[in-house]
mmCIF file of C-alpha atoms in Angstrom:
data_model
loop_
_atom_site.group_PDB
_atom_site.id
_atom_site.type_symbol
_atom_site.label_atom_id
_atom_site.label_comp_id
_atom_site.label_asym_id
_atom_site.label_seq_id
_atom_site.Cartn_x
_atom_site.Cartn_y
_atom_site.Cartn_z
ATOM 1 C CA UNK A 824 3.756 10.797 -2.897
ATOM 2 C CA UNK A 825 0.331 11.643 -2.969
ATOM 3 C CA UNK A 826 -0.868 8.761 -5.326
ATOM 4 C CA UNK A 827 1.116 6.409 -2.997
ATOM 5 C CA UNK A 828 -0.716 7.781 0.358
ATOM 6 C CA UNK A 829 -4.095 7.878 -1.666
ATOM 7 C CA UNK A 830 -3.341 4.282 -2.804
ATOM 8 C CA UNK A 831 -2.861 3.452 1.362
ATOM 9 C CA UNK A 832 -6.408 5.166 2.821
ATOM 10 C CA UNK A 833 -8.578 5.104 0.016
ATOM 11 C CA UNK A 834 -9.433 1.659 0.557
ATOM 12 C CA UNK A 835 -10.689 2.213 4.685
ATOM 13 C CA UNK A 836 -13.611 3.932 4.425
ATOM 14 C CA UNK A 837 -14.741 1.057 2.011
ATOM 15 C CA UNK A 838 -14.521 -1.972 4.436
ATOM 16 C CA UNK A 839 -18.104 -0.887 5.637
ATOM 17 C CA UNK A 840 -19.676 -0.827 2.453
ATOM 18 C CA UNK A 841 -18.297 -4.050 1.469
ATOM 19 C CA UNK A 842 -19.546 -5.571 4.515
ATOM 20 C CA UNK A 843 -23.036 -4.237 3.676
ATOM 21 C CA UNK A 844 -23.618 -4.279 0.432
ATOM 22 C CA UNK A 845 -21.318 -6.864 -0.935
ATOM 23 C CA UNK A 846 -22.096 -9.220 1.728
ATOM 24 C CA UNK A 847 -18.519 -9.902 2.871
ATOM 25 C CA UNK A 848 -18.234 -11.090 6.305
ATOM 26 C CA UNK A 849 -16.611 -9.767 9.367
ATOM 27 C CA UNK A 850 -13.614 -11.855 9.087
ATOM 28 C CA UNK A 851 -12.893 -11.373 5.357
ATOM 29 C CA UNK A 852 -13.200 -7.791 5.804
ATOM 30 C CA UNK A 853 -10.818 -7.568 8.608
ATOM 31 C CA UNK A 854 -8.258 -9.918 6.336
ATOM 32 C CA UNK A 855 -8.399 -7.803 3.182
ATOM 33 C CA UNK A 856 -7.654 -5.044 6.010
ATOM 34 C CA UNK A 857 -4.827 -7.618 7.154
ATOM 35 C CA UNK A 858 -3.431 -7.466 3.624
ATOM 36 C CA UNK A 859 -2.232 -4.359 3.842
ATOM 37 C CA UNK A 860 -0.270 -4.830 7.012
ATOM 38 C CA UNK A 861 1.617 -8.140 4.834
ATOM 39 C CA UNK A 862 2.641 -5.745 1.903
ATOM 40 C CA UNK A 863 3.988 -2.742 4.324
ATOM 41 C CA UNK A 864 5.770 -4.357 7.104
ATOM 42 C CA UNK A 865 8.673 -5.801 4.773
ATOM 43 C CA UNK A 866 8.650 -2.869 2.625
ATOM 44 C CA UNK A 867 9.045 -0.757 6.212
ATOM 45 C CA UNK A 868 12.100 -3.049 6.678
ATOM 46 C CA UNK A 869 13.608 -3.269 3.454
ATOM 47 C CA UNK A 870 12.793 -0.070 1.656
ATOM 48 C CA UNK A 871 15.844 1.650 3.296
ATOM 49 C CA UNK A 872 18.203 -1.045 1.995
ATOM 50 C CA UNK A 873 16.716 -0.406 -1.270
ATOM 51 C CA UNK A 874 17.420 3.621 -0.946
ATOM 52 C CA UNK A 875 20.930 2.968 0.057
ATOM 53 C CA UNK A 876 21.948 1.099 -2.450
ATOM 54 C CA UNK A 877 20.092 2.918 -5.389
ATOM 55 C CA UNK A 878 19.048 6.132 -3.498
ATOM 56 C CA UNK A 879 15.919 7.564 -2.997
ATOM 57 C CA UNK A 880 14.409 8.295 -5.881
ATOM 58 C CA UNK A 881 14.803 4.555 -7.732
ATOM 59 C CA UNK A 882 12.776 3.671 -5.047
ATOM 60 C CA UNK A 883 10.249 6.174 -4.648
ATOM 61 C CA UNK A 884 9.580 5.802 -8.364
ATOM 62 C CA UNK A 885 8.679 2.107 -7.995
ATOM 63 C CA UNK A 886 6.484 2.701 -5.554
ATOM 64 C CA UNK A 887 4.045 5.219 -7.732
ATOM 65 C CA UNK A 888 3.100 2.065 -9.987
ATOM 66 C CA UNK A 889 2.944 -0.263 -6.865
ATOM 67 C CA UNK A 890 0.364 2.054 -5.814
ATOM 68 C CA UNK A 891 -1.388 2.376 -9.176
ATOM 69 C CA UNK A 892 -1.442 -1.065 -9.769
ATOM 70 C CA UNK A 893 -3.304 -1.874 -6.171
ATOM 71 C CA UNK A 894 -5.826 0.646 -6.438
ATOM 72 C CA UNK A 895 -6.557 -0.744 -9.928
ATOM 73 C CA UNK A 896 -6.920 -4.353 -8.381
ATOM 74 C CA UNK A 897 -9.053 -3.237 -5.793
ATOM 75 C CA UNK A 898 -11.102 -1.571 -8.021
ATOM 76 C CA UNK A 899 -11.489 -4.354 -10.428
ATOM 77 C CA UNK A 900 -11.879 -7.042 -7.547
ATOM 78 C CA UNK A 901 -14.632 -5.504 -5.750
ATOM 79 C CA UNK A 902 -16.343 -8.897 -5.928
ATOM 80 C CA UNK A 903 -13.237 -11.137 -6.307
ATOM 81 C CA UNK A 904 -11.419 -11.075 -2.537
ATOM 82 C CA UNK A 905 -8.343 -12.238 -4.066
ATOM 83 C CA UNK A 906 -7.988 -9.289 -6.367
ATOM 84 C CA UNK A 907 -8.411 -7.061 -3.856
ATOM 85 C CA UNK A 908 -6.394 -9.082 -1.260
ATOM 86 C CA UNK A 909 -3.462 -8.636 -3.789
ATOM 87 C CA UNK A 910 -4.552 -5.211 -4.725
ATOM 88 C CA UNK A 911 -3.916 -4.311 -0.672
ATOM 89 C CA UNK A 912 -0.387 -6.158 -0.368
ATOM 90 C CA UNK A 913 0.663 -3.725 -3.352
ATOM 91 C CA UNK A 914 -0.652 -0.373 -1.888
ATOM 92 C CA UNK A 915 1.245 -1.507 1.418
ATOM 93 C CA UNK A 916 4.313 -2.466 -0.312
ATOM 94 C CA UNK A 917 4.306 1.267 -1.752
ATOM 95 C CA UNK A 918 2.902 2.854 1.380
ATOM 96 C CA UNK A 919 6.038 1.448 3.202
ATOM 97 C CA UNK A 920 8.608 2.277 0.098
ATOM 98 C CA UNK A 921 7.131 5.943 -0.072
ATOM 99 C CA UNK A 922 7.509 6.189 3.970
ATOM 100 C CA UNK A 923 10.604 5.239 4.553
ATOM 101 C CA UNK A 924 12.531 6.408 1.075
ATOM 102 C CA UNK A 925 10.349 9.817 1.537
ATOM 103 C CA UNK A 926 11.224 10.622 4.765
ATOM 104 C CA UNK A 927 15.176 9.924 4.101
ATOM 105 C CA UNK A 928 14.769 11.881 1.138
ATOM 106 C CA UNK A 929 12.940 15.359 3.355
ATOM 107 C CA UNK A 930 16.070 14.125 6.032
ATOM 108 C CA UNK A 931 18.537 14.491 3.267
ATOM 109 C CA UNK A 932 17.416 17.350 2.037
ATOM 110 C CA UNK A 933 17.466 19.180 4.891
ATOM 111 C CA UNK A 934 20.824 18.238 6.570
ATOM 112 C CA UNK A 935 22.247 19.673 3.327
#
């Protein structure tokens, strides 16, 4: 879980810097912020389909890797938007996956 929420917020604080020193403009900035919001908002919606049909820890497992894999793409795409666009969409597919499957998986535990 916490590679998955590092994977969500590390990439914030950066927008500035890549604004400044990179020379991005406003409006790429703001969509490799959009990005993110693509990858989690399905994941919100299907992540608990995925945990009821192969529980919660199939899915939580994926979405270490997801995570990985993003931060690795943003990393490596500082100057290639589409790198990091793609990077983004896979730290909010896991950010969603690790919400959603993570919190039915504290629920479960605790209506035991």
């Amino acid at each position: 879980m916490f590679v998955v929420a590092w994977g969500g917020n590390q990439f914030t604080p950066l927008l500035t810097m890549y604004r400044a020193e990179r020379g991005y403009s406003e409006l790429a900035v703001n969509t490799l912020l959009f990005a993110y919001v693509v990858g989690l908002i399905p994941s919100l919606l299907l992540a608990h389909r995925m945990a009821a049909r192969w529980g919660t820890r199939g899915p939580l497992v994926l979405a270490v890797p997801l995570s990985a894999l993003g931060s690795i793409l943003v990393a490596a795409g500082s100057h290639n938007p589409v790198l990091m666009f793609t990077g983004r969409m896979s730290t909010g597919v896991a950010l969603g996956i690790g919400m959603v499957v993570g919190g039915l998986a504290l629920d479960r535990g605790q209506n035991r």
